[in-house]
XYZ file of C-alpha atoms in Angstrom:
733
model
C -42.290 32.893 -25.931
C -40.301 29.930 -26.278
C -39.170 28.846 -29.610
C -40.861 25.772 -30.996
C -38.462 22.455 -31.123
C -37.817 20.691 -34.288
C -39.870 17.533 -34.602
C -38.367 14.400 -34.034
C -39.131 13.213 -37.774
C -37.420 16.159 -38.947
C -34.523 15.451 -36.921
C -34.265 12.012 -38.031
C -34.444 13.110 -41.765
C -31.792 15.830 -41.139
C -29.505 13.293 -39.412
C -29.706 10.516 -42.021
C -29.520 13.022 -44.922
C -26.632 15.102 -43.304
C -24.655 11.820 -42.646
C -25.250 10.460 -46.424
C -24.327 14.184 -47.602
C -21.320 14.230 -45.443
C -20.074 10.748 -46.141
C -20.567 11.401 -50.061
C -18.642 14.708 -49.811
C -16.065 13.213 -47.706
C -15.487 10.168 -49.994
C -15.479 12.250 -53.117
C -12.890 14.680 -51.703
C -10.644 11.861 -50.526
C -10.957 10.203 -53.939
C -10.204 13.221 -55.714
C -7.351 14.229 -53.590
C -6.015 10.661 -54.013
C -6.293 10.914 -57.981
C -4.709 14.353 -57.830
C -1.558 13.128 -55.932
C -1.067 10.016 -58.049
C -1.608 12.126 -61.445
C 0.997 14.657 -60.082
C 3.318 11.835 -59.226
C 3.001 10.470 -62.633
C 3.457 13.698 -64.195
C 6.885 14.218 -62.286
C 7.942 10.681 -63.195
C 7.084 11.431 -66.970
C 9.027 14.722 -67.122
C 11.921 13.259 -65.298
C 12.218 10.245 -67.695
C 11.764 12.527 -70.716
C 14.593 14.767 -69.503
C 16.872 11.846 -68.600
C 16.295 10.113 -72.119
C 17.060 13.150 -74.052
C 20.274 14.023 -71.816
C 21.369 10.445 -72.308
C 21.000 10.596 -76.128
C 22.838 14.028 -76.182
C 25.755 12.609 -74.110
C 25.958 9.710 -76.203
C 26.064 11.589 -79.518
C 28.667 13.946 -78.336
C 30.693 11.110 -76.870
C 30.502 9.548 -80.444
C 31.714 12.717 -82.144
C 34.539 13.107 -79.832
C 35.613 9.389 -80.386
C 35.443 9.765 -84.017
C 37.539 12.937 -83.923
C 40.180 11.114 -81.995
C 40.307 8.422 -84.403
C 40.478 10.931 -87.261
C 43.705 12.306 -85.785
C 45.406 8.960 -85.805
C 44.296 8.142 -89.444
C 45.060 11.658 -90.743
C 48.755 11.426 -89.291
C 49.068 8.116 -90.886
C 47.749 9.306 -94.210
C 48.804 12.951 -94.526
C 51.929 13.202 -92.290
C 55.496 12.058 -92.553
C 57.948 12.046 -89.494
C 61.237 13.746 -90.145
C 64.634 12.977 -88.805
C 64.037 15.203 -85.995
C 60.940 13.417 -84.888
C 58.434 16.030 -85.883
C 55.437 15.397 -88.509
C 55.710 16.884 -91.782
C 52.076 17.376 -93.184
C 51.089 17.100 -96.766
C 48.685 20.121 -96.553
C 46.535 19.142 -99.669
C 45.903 15.565 -98.091
C 45.305 17.385 -94.514
C 42.730 19.583 -96.004
C 40.641 16.837 -97.831
C 40.602 14.563 -94.871
C 39.401 17.517 -92.548
C 36.627 18.258 -95.168
C 35.535 14.631 -95.285
C 35.491 14.772 -91.430
C 33.576 17.851 -91.185
C 30.896 16.596 -94.030
C 30.558 13.247 -92.375
C 29.981 14.735 -89.027
C 27.696 17.459 -90.322
C 29.764 20.177 -88.417
C 29.647 23.712 -89.352
C 33.470 24.173 -89.107
C 36.687 22.177 -88.404
C 40.181 23.120 -87.536
C 43.489 20.920 -87.541
C 46.417 22.382 -85.447
C 49.816 21.187 -84.311
C 50.535 23.215 -81.304
C 49.629 26.721 -82.096
C 50.342 26.140 -86.077
C 47.407 25.686 -88.065
C 47.522 22.821 -90.403
C 44.043 22.932 -92.164
C 40.537 24.462 -91.847
C 37.217 23.559 -93.421
C 33.853 24.995 -93.288
C 32.782 28.230 -91.784
C 35.386 30.678 -90.600
C 36.858 29.345 -87.312
C 38.791 31.170 -84.835
C 42.166 29.688 -83.812
C 41.388 30.819 -80.260
C 38.572 28.591 -79.844
C 38.277 27.456 -76.153
C 39.896 24.239 -75.461
C 37.122 22.357 -73.319
C 38.932 19.059 -73.417
C 37.913 16.386 -72.559
C 34.276 17.802 -72.678
C 32.501 19.454 -75.147
C 31.659 23.452 -74.752
C 28.885 25.320 -75.887
C 29.665 28.967 -77.443
C 27.047 31.740 -78.084
C 28.364 34.399 -80.590
C 26.384 37.037 -82.318
C 23.143 35.334 -81.188
C 24.173 31.733 -82.657
C 24.988 28.694 -80.126
C 27.523 26.341 -81.294
C 29.282 23.538 -79.316
C 32.823 22.495 -79.883
C 34.338 19.135 -79.938
C 38.119 18.811 -79.074
C 40.490 15.860 -79.742
C 44.262 15.727 -79.556
C 47.271 13.680 -79.460
C 51.123 14.105 -79.591
C 51.161 14.750 -83.354
C 48.097 17.234 -83.835
C 44.629 18.401 -82.328
C 41.344 18.875 -84.058
C 38.349 21.084 -83.289
C 34.943 20.373 -84.480
C 32.212 23.255 -84.376
C 28.663 22.108 -84.498
C 25.317 24.024 -84.466
C 23.366 23.681 -81.483
C 20.382 23.536 -83.743
C 21.822 20.069 -84.895
C 20.466 18.730 -81.323
C 16.850 19.933 -81.994
C 16.081 16.872 -83.815
C 16.399 15.004 -80.506
C 13.880 17.217 -78.894
C 11.254 16.692 -81.765
C 10.740 13.137 -81.509
C 7.769 11.684 -79.632
C 8.171 12.736 -76.009
C 5.205 10.940 -74.152
C 4.185 14.278 -72.505
C 0.851 14.975 -74.011
C 0.035 17.886 -76.079
C 1.503 20.410 -73.979
C 4.774 18.622 -73.423
C 8.096 20.052 -74.859
C 11.837 19.479 -74.285
C 14.707 21.945 -74.759
C 18.403 22.645 -73.840
C 19.065 25.237 -70.973
C 22.022 26.685 -69.522
C 23.033 27.287 -65.979
C 20.838 30.207 -65.646
C 17.833 28.324 -66.824
C 17.795 30.223 -70.385
C 16.726 28.202 -73.438
C 19.659 27.241 -75.637
C 17.489 25.397 -78.292
C 14.430 26.839 -79.858
C 11.197 26.794 -77.777
C 8.192 24.792 -79.099
C 5.654 27.287 -78.518
C 7.633 30.564 -78.978
C 10.727 29.489 -81.164
C 11.971 33.332 -81.204
C 12.355 33.410 -77.573
C 15.877 32.364 -76.650
C 15.693 32.845 -72.685
C 12.999 30.853 -70.785
C 11.719 33.156 -67.803
C 10.703 31.244 -64.728
C 8.964 32.464 -61.556
C 11.888 30.606 -59.360
C 15.421 29.982 -60.258
C 14.758 26.252 -59.096
C 15.595 24.793 -62.464
C 19.404 25.786 -62.659
C 21.619 22.875 -64.012
C 23.913 23.557 -61.064
C 21.134 21.908 -58.734
C 21.300 18.466 -60.649
C 18.345 16.421 -61.665
C 14.996 17.795 -60.068
C 11.369 18.058 -60.663
C 8.958 20.858 -59.541
C 5.899 22.675 -60.148
C 6.509 26.285 -61.556
C 5.329 28.963 -63.783
C 7.177 28.567 -67.411
C 8.017 31.247 -69.906
C 4.283 31.469 -70.934
C 3.070 32.052 -67.794
C 1.410 28.653 -67.469
C 1.749 26.236 -64.332
C 3.830 23.473 -65.489
C 5.438 20.339 -64.295
C 9.195 20.675 -64.971
C 11.928 18.001 -65.102
C 15.589 18.839 -65.388
C 18.442 16.632 -66.090
C 22.155 17.636 -66.401
C 24.466 16.824 -69.332
C 27.654 14.976 -68.350
C 29.344 15.626 -71.793
C 29.648 19.394 -71.537
C 32.177 21.305 -69.536
C 29.696 24.178 -68.243
C 26.519 23.350 -66.692
C 23.826 22.289 -69.369
C 20.428 20.676 -68.805
C 17.664 18.994 -70.606
C 14.426 20.674 -69.392
C 11.073 18.889 -69.929
C 7.755 20.523 -69.427
C 4.153 19.223 -68.948
C 1.420 21.511 -68.404
C -0.115 20.889 -64.806
C -3.679 21.263 -65.992
C -3.119 18.661 -68.702
C -1.501 16.218 -66.061
C -4.499 16.796 -63.960
C -7.236 16.560 -66.679
C -8.336 13.000 -65.489
C -8.792 14.149 -62.112
C -11.391 16.717 -63.191
C -13.230 14.090 -65.131
C -13.110 11.858 -62.103
C -14.622 14.449 -60.035
C -17.601 14.917 -62.542
C -18.309 11.219 -62.296
C -17.896 11.323 -58.549
C -20.196 14.112 -58.131
C -22.754 12.394 -60.363
C -22.561 9.259 -58.447
C -22.841 10.915 -54.992
C -26.061 12.943 -55.999
C -27.576 9.903 -57.111
C -26.430 8.243 -54.003
C -27.734 11.327 -51.973
C -31.274 11.092 -53.743
C -31.484 7.364 -52.844
C -30.535 8.314 -49.327
C -33.169 10.943 -48.977
C -35.856 8.620 -49.971
C -34.839 5.948 -47.586
C -34.442 8.493 -44.790
C -38.050 9.558 -45.284
C -39.163 6.005 -44.775
C -36.703 5.542 -41.710
C -37.846 8.808 -40.168
C -41.415 7.907 -40.397
C -40.968 4.285 -39.076
C -38.871 5.598 -36.114
C -40.686 8.934 -35.291
C -44.362 7.900 -35.142
C -43.971 5.328 -32.192
C -41.697 7.859 -30.332
C -44.433 10.547 -30.915
C -46.821 8.240 -29.282
C -44.658 7.285 -26.349
C -44.257 11.312 -25.778
C -48.137 11.533 -25.591
C -47.926 8.760 -22.998
C -45.225 10.411 -21.148
C -47.300 13.733 -21.062
C -50.151 11.926 -19.691
C -48.003 10.535 -16.765
C -46.632 14.075 -16.173
C -50.299 15.042 -15.671
C -50.695 12.232 -13.136
C -52.598 10.001 -15.408
C -51.178 6.549 -14.756
C -54.213 4.636 -16.369
C -53.249 5.522 -20.203
C -52.329 2.785 -22.121
C -48.493 2.996 -23.532
C -48.123 2.205 -27.209
C -45.684 -0.527 -28.002
C -45.317 -0.342 -31.769
C -41.969 0.463 -33.855
C -38.507 -0.878 -33.630
C -37.309 -3.200 -30.915
C -35.619 -0.707 -28.931
C -38.696 1.602 -28.793
C -40.856 -1.252 -27.979
C -38.530 -1.899 -25.022
C -38.914 1.747 -24.025
C -42.648 1.411 -24.287
C -42.345 -1.598 -21.774
C -40.283 0.404 -19.415
C -42.848 3.381 -19.716
C -45.379 0.864 -18.568
C -43.507 -0.358 -15.762
C -42.570 2.989 -14.630
C -46.087 4.035 -14.725
C -47.088 1.239 -12.413
C -44.004 1.654 -10.088
C -44.315 5.492 -10.062
C -47.433 5.490 -7.633
C -45.250 3.113 -5.240
C -42.270 5.436 -5.658
C -44.514 8.501 -4.597
C -45.623 6.605 -1.548
C -41.875 5.692 -0.570
C -41.125 9.219 -1.098
C -43.647 10.471 1.404
C -42.518 7.816 3.881
C -38.835 8.898 3.312
C -39.854 12.596 3.837
C -41.520 11.630 7.021
C -38.349 9.588 8.088
C -36.270 12.722 7.179
C -38.541 14.896 9.187
C -38.362 12.571 12.096
C -34.526 12.537 11.958
C -34.620 16.186 11.630
C -36.594 16.269 14.668
C -34.282 13.858 16.435
C -31.361 15.914 15.631
C -33.062 19.000 17.268
C -33.987 16.926 20.122
C -30.473 15.554 20.517
C -29.071 19.190 20.207
C -31.438 20.151 23.081
C -30.381 17.341 25.089
C -26.645 17.964 24.445
C -27.210 21.715 25.518
C -28.888 20.432 28.817
C -26.302 17.859 29.445
C -23.499 20.299 28.998
C -24.997 23.165 30.788
C -26.016 20.919 33.976
C -22.507 20.173 35.136
C -21.085 23.459 33.780
C -23.663 25.159 36.243
C -22.514 23.178 39.160
C -18.621 24.012 38.145
C -19.206 27.570 37.972
C -21.631 28.009 40.922
C -19.199 26.127 43.358
C -15.973 27.760 41.802
C -17.515 31.177 42.577
C -18.275 30.169 46.126
C -14.909 28.680 46.629
C -13.326 31.919 45.173
C -15.379 33.983 47.944
C -14.138 31.779 50.528
C -17.131 31.585 52.559
C -17.398 27.752 52.695
C -16.461 25.699 55.756
C -14.529 22.563 55.496
C -17.514 20.102 54.612
C -18.837 22.490 52.101
C -15.367 23.037 50.502
C -15.211 18.918 50.076
C -18.599 18.923 48.633
C -17.648 21.731 46.273
C -14.582 20.102 45.094
C -16.289 16.762 44.773
C -19.058 18.446 42.721
C -16.691 20.089 40.566
C -14.702 16.899 39.769
C -17.980 14.984 38.889
C -19.033 17.858 36.689
C -15.761 17.694 34.962
C -15.621 13.877 34.647
C -19.359 14.103 33.010
C -18.331 16.773 30.557
C -15.164 14.590 29.742
C -17.270 11.611 29.087
C -19.500 13.534 26.951
C -16.869 14.620 24.894
C -15.362 11.323 24.742
C -18.518 9.985 23.336
C -19.148 12.564 20.968
C -15.475 12.297 19.611
C -15.913 8.085 19.538
C -19.125 8.894 17.472
C -17.378 11.294 15.250
C -14.774 8.568 14.498
C -17.210 5.939 13.959
C -19.110 8.123 11.377
C -15.806 8.951 9.518
C -14.377 5.244 9.717
C -11.277 6.417 11.513
C -11.817 4.442 14.982
C -9.127 1.879 15.087
C -8.120 -0.766 17.607
C -4.796 -1.759 19.246
C -5.341 -5.441 19.878
C -3.371 -7.381 22.482
C -3.798 -10.856 24.164
C -5.793 -9.651 27.393
C -7.706 -11.510 30.175
C -11.352 -10.768 29.637
C -12.023 -10.148 33.316
C -9.250 -7.762 33.863
C -10.884 -4.750 32.043
C -14.093 -5.576 33.502
C -12.828 -5.296 37.123
C -11.348 -2.003 36.116
C -14.826 -0.665 34.805
C -16.468 -1.883 37.902
C -14.021 -0.130 40.246
C -14.302 3.000 38.099
C -18.237 3.019 38.494
C -18.583 1.685 42.007
C -18.842 5.255 43.370
C -21.886 5.896 41.099
C -23.484 2.805 42.207
C -23.035 3.586 45.727
C -24.491 6.833 45.333
C -27.643 5.244 44.232
C -27.434 2.384 46.922
C -27.084 -0.189 43.699
C -25.435 -3.597 44.517
C -22.871 -4.606 41.723
C -22.564 -8.432 41.633
C -19.858 -10.270 39.524
C -20.009 -13.999 38.516
C -16.907 -14.961 36.626
C -17.412 -18.657 35.669
C -14.389 -18.501 33.767
C -11.656 -15.985 32.768
C -10.701 -16.772 29.165
C -8.188 -14.755 26.909
C -9.207 -13.122 23.779
C -7.186 -10.812 21.551
C -8.879 -7.414 21.911
C -8.084 -3.596 22.588
C -8.061 -3.806 26.285
C -9.123 -0.012 26.607
C -11.919 -0.425 24.110
C -13.140 -3.464 26.109
C -13.220 -1.536 29.184
C -15.141 1.106 27.425
C -17.782 -1.345 26.396
C -18.377 -2.604 29.831
C -18.405 0.939 31.340
C -21.103 2.105 28.938
C -23.050 -1.148 29.564
C -22.874 -0.541 33.482
C -23.551 3.168 33.395
C -26.741 2.339 31.307
C -27.619 -0.233 33.677
C -26.900 1.964 36.852
C -28.788 4.957 35.174
C -32.121 3.014 34.500
C -31.858 0.960 37.907
C -33.794 2.494 40.755
C -32.105 3.019 44.069
C -31.845 -0.290 45.895
C -31.599 -2.429 42.748
C -29.034 -4.645 41.603
C -26.603 -4.888 38.473
C -25.000 -8.153 37.665
C -21.993 -8.846 35.353
C -21.650 -12.511 34.356
C -18.552 -13.889 32.327
C -18.768 -17.364 30.482
C -17.399 -19.132 27.666
C -19.449 -20.766 24.910
C -19.044 -21.928 21.308
C -15.252 -20.592 21.388
C -16.663 -17.191 22.479
C -16.078 -15.196 25.674
C -19.767 -14.249 26.801
C -20.263 -10.933 28.908
C -23.759 -10.496 30.165
C -24.817 -7.316 31.972
C -28.195 -7.371 33.649
C -30.058 -4.975 35.819
C -33.406 -4.861 37.727
C -34.254 -1.536 36.118
C -37.148 -0.168 34.292
C -36.885 -2.411 31.310
C -37.385 -1.686 27.696
C -40.375 -1.640 25.774
C -41.096 -4.084 22.672
C -41.351 -1.263 20.396
C -38.065 0.436 21.389
C -36.053 -2.839 21.674
C -35.098 -2.932 17.924
C -33.695 0.755 18.120
C -31.553 0.210 21.319
C -28.347 0.621 19.368
C -29.209 3.486 16.956
C -27.137 6.611 17.883
C -29.212 9.477 19.271
C -32.174 7.388 20.307
C -33.531 7.339 23.935
C -36.582 5.651 25.208
C -37.552 8.660 27.451
C -36.724 11.264 24.882
C -38.535 14.665 25.267
C -38.519 17.783 27.460
C -39.445 15.714 30.681
C -36.711 13.297 30.414
C -36.197 11.091 33.570
C -32.760 10.205 32.878
C -29.661 11.967 31.513
C -27.333 11.173 28.873
C -26.878 11.742 25.035
C -28.137 8.216 23.905
C -24.627 7.498 22.228
C -23.207 4.751 24.823
C -25.108 1.820 23.629
C -24.261 2.853 19.760
C -20.570 3.062 20.672
C -20.890 -0.641 22.299
C -22.394 -1.855 19.046
C -19.777 -0.273 17.024
C -16.749 -1.539 19.340
C -18.162 -5.010 19.628
C -18.390 -5.138 15.887
C -14.950 -4.081 15.194
C -13.924 -7.020 17.506
C -15.768 -9.342 15.247
C -18.430 -9.948 17.977
C -22.174 -9.450 18.544
C -24.216 -7.575 21.252
C -27.675 -8.330 21.923
C -30.343 -6.507 24.284
C -33.275 -8.567 25.941
C -36.105 -7.405 28.176
C -39.377 -8.830 29.193
C -40.903 -5.159 29.136
C -41.432 -2.315 31.412
C -40.335 -3.159 35.166
C -38.597 -6.328 34.567
C -35.136 -5.034 33.913
C -32.956 -5.571 31.008
C -29.881 -7.861 29.857
C -27.128 -7.126 27.486
C -24.988 -9.836 25.990
C -21.764 -9.477 24.397
C -20.119 -12.361 22.565
C -16.566 -12.028 21.585
C -14.246 -14.626 19.747
C -11.651 -16.334 21.938
C -7.906 -16.645 20.901
C -6.738 -19.883 19.424
C -5.453 -21.412 22.619
C -8.152 -19.924 25.038
C -5.484 -19.866 27.735
C -5.125 -16.959 30.007
C -2.222 -14.668 29.097
C -0.930 -11.877 31.106
C 1.062 -9.092 29.574
C 3.227 -6.498 31.687
C 4.521 -3.394 31.371
C 3.048 -0.041 29.757
C 1.081 0.003 26.413
C 3.382 1.591 23.808
C 0.172 2.930 21.986
C -0.349 5.773 24.557
C 1.589 4.863 27.556
C -1.538 5.375 29.836
C -2.432 1.749 30.732
C -1.013 -1.540 31.691
C -1.813 -4.477 29.253
C -4.737 -5.831 31.427
C -6.393 -2.318 31.312
C -5.874 -1.358 34.913
C -3.592 1.507 36.212
C -0.778 0.582 38.467
C -0.267 2.165 42.051
C 0.555 5.946 41.633
C 4.276 5.899 42.271
C 6.586 8.800 43.785
C 8.670 11.012 41.655
C 11.310 12.019 44.536
C 14.643 13.020 42.948
C 13.009 13.458 39.527
C 13.385 17.045 37.951
C 10.865 17.773 35.364
C 10.617 20.548 32.650
C 7.005 21.496 31.870
C 6.443 23.521 28.572
C 2.851 24.836 28.362
C 1.633 28.252 26.981
C -1.522 27.992 29.006
C -1.000 29.423 32.555
C -3.617 27.320 34.252
C -2.897 24.180 32.687
C 0.822 24.728 33.266
C 0.452 25.554 36.762
C -1.905 22.545 37.320
C 0.863 19.972 35.669
C 3.415 21.534 37.874
C 1.274 21.235 41.052
C 0.186 17.402 40.238
C 4.267 16.472 39.648
C 5.127 18.578 42.761
C 2.594 16.742 44.586
C 4.129 13.492 43.697
C 7.702 14.507 44.841
C 9.099 15.941 41.745
C 11.193 18.917 41.186
C 9.601 21.102 38.576
C 10.563 24.110 36.206
C 7.665 25.421 34.225
C 8.053 27.864 31.234
C 5.540 29.283 28.699
C 7.358 29.018 25.351
C 9.299 26.540 23.299
C 12.239 29.212 23.178
C 12.512 29.405 26.951
C 12.179 25.420 27.444
C 15.553 25.422 25.195
C 17.149 27.846 27.076
C 16.417 25.896 30.356
C 17.523 22.671 28.828
C 20.850 24.142 27.806
C 21.470 25.350 31.220
C 20.076 22.523 33.484
C 19.821 18.747 33.402
C 16.231 17.329 33.492
C 15.049 13.890 34.053
C 12.006 14.313 31.756
C 10.058 16.927 29.521
C 6.339 17.336 29.647
C 5.366 19.530 26.770
C 2.211 20.597 25.266
C 1.676 20.322 21.304
C -0.378 23.092 20.287
C 1.744 26.266 21.221
C 1.815 29.525 19.375
C 4.983 30.736 17.373
C 6.712 27.165 17.871
C 4.560 24.170 18.659
C 5.391 21.036 20.489
C 6.587 19.147 17.361
C 9.004 21.458 16.389
C 10.284 22.138 20.015
C 10.835 18.484 20.268
C 12.769 18.051 16.996
C 15.019 20.932 18.078
C 15.468 19.183 21.313
C 16.464 16.062 19.830
C 19.267 17.778 18.097
C 21.174 18.261 21.018
C 19.544 15.825 23.608
C 18.698 12.568 22.339
C 18.254 10.633 25.697
C 15.908 12.814 27.830
C 12.550 11.437 27.676
C 9.470 13.380 27.006
C 5.601 13.272 27.557
C 3.298 15.103 25.007
C 0.169 16.746 26.286
C -2.453 17.392 23.620
C -6.130 18.091 23.219
C -6.126 16.622 19.766
C -7.700 13.008 19.591
C -6.712 11.988 16.030
C -4.481 8.929 15.987
C -2.288 10.824 13.000
C -1.753 13.617 15.783
C -0.123 11.114 18.368
C 1.724 9.517 15.503
C 3.327 13.111 14.672
C 4.253 13.253 18.389
C 6.036 9.941 18.450
C 7.751 10.822 15.198
C 8.999 14.217 16.513
C 10.550 12.473 19.405
C 8.048 12.092 22.162
C 7.695 8.544 24.091
C 4.228 9.047 25.355
C 1.260 11.005 24.442
C -1.339 11.976 27.040
C -4.709 13.358 26.069
C -6.425 16.211 27.879
C -8.083 16.735 30.261
C -4.954 15.496 32.192
C -5.426 12.810 34.645
C -2.992 12.867 37.659
C -2.460 9.351 37.912
C -1.787 8.813 34.337
C 0.677 11.797 34.272
C 2.465 10.520 37.303
C 2.648 7.160 36.056
C 4.124 7.945 32.602
C 6.599 10.355 34.068
C 7.680 7.464 36.462
C 7.776 5.037 33.738
C 9.869 7.113 31.532
C 12.271 7.926 34.448
C 12.220 4.573 36.057
C 11.158 5.812 39.408
C 8.052 3.504 40.063
C 9.377 2.853 43.711
C 7.636 4.811 46.419
């Protein structure tokens, strides 16, 4: 059983409330984090300032003590010393002791020692060793018997004085207001992080234990967050003392929790405000969800009615503007749905008709291919047995040739339709006289007309020039004439008329044939459509010729139109093609470079002789190779034929040839690779490519490999001989 979906109202409510809650949580979190970062930054700044201020005070105090000691030496030497003839100072000991005692008392030192070299002059206060370290010019901390003191040293040429101070004298500096809150403290530490002055929260502890040794004086001034001697997370600020010889630092502490305490209060305030905001949001969400969901639920009920086929149910149009627009769209859809269903039924009927037309076309194609194939195979078998007389042999050869030409035309039509569908049919335009390809087409189809005793008439009122593809223009006329001859009964007439009007060349092909019905006339140029389609077709063909004509005329920026007065009245096809700018007939000479098959006006030149021409034929198919060799030999050429590209290269290295005729699609090494290899050692020998591939890119690849002419299979005798003659310049008989 399918689970029940969540209602729209609930979805709206959850969406709005969720958005409010997520927004509140996000803003609260961002505000808390920002406050935390600011407070932590302020805490670091505070401990740094406290440590630096105490360090500066200690440095000033020690520097003052040392300066006063230096002045004492000068004054004591003047008052209590007398220079002897030898230049030495003779000290009056009582005076020196009184002066030293006064110095110690004024400086609050625990001990003082006046010396001259290694000789002690006077001593005051606590017992003081003569071997105290001399830290000049800086003070030095000395720790003996658990007591820490620091020694000040001053000297000149007459004497030296040492003052010993208790480290506790510095404690007063650390007891002043710190600005670090209730948890703050400042103390003096040594290079290892040990406390030298008493600790605020544990005066008896003389060494501060840290989780890390990141507070060493050797690192210089720094701030960090670490666990202090109490095990409390603390913000530390360390600042070194410049007045001492060994590393000594002032260490300022502030509890991390106390530093961030304002952030906690802010969090409480933010949570309170966010909760209030969420409550108000929930109330508004309930109102909005009801306002938006009710009209949508009504629209859903209308949609379910449409699903059941009820197009008469009124569609509610309340709620927000977007929902009202949706309701209007639903109403429009309800009205249009019936029409859509009718269109779908018509489209289904059209698809079925197209499918039927496809099946019919396949049946026609099978018939059109099998009919000439039957004739070809039958006559070929009779010729093989050799039981035919001379007349029957000629009839058999003619029948085979007609069948082959018919199959060739069918294949070319199918390939042209494929190029049209895929958009790969391209023109090779040149300036041609419009009547030249028409005459060629008439010459090509005259035998077909003679077989039916149909008279072909021409009426060329003018012979204008235009920019067109001569071969395709000839194909247009061939297809129109073929169609006219096919549908004209024996004894009829087909007329080709050429005129010029409105800067257009007008070609009209009319016949006295069966005519065209008014119903079929609009479908004349549709592919695969035939007026006599069905199992009892009176005329052959695939129904592609006129559609090819329509597309070729369109590519030439022209128009084609069919007219007929009805059945039995014949038909007329009129092609209008734009003229060139001058409108003057221009005649081109030479062979077309596009394929080397035709002259510029679309007509083939007289078949030349190939005497004294030696040709190498490379073709893997035995039948095709022997045929090409026979055609060239018939024209007088000397021919060597081989089956592989490797054998062809060996022949070329051993003999000189006037031309090469090579197939492109060969196993192991194709014609492209063969010609590229030939061009590495023979760049001048001309070459003709033979291929069953009809794509323009295949011909382009052949030219790029080194061929000069590309001929399409099946091979035409005249075109093959003309191509070899053109390349070898043997056009004379």
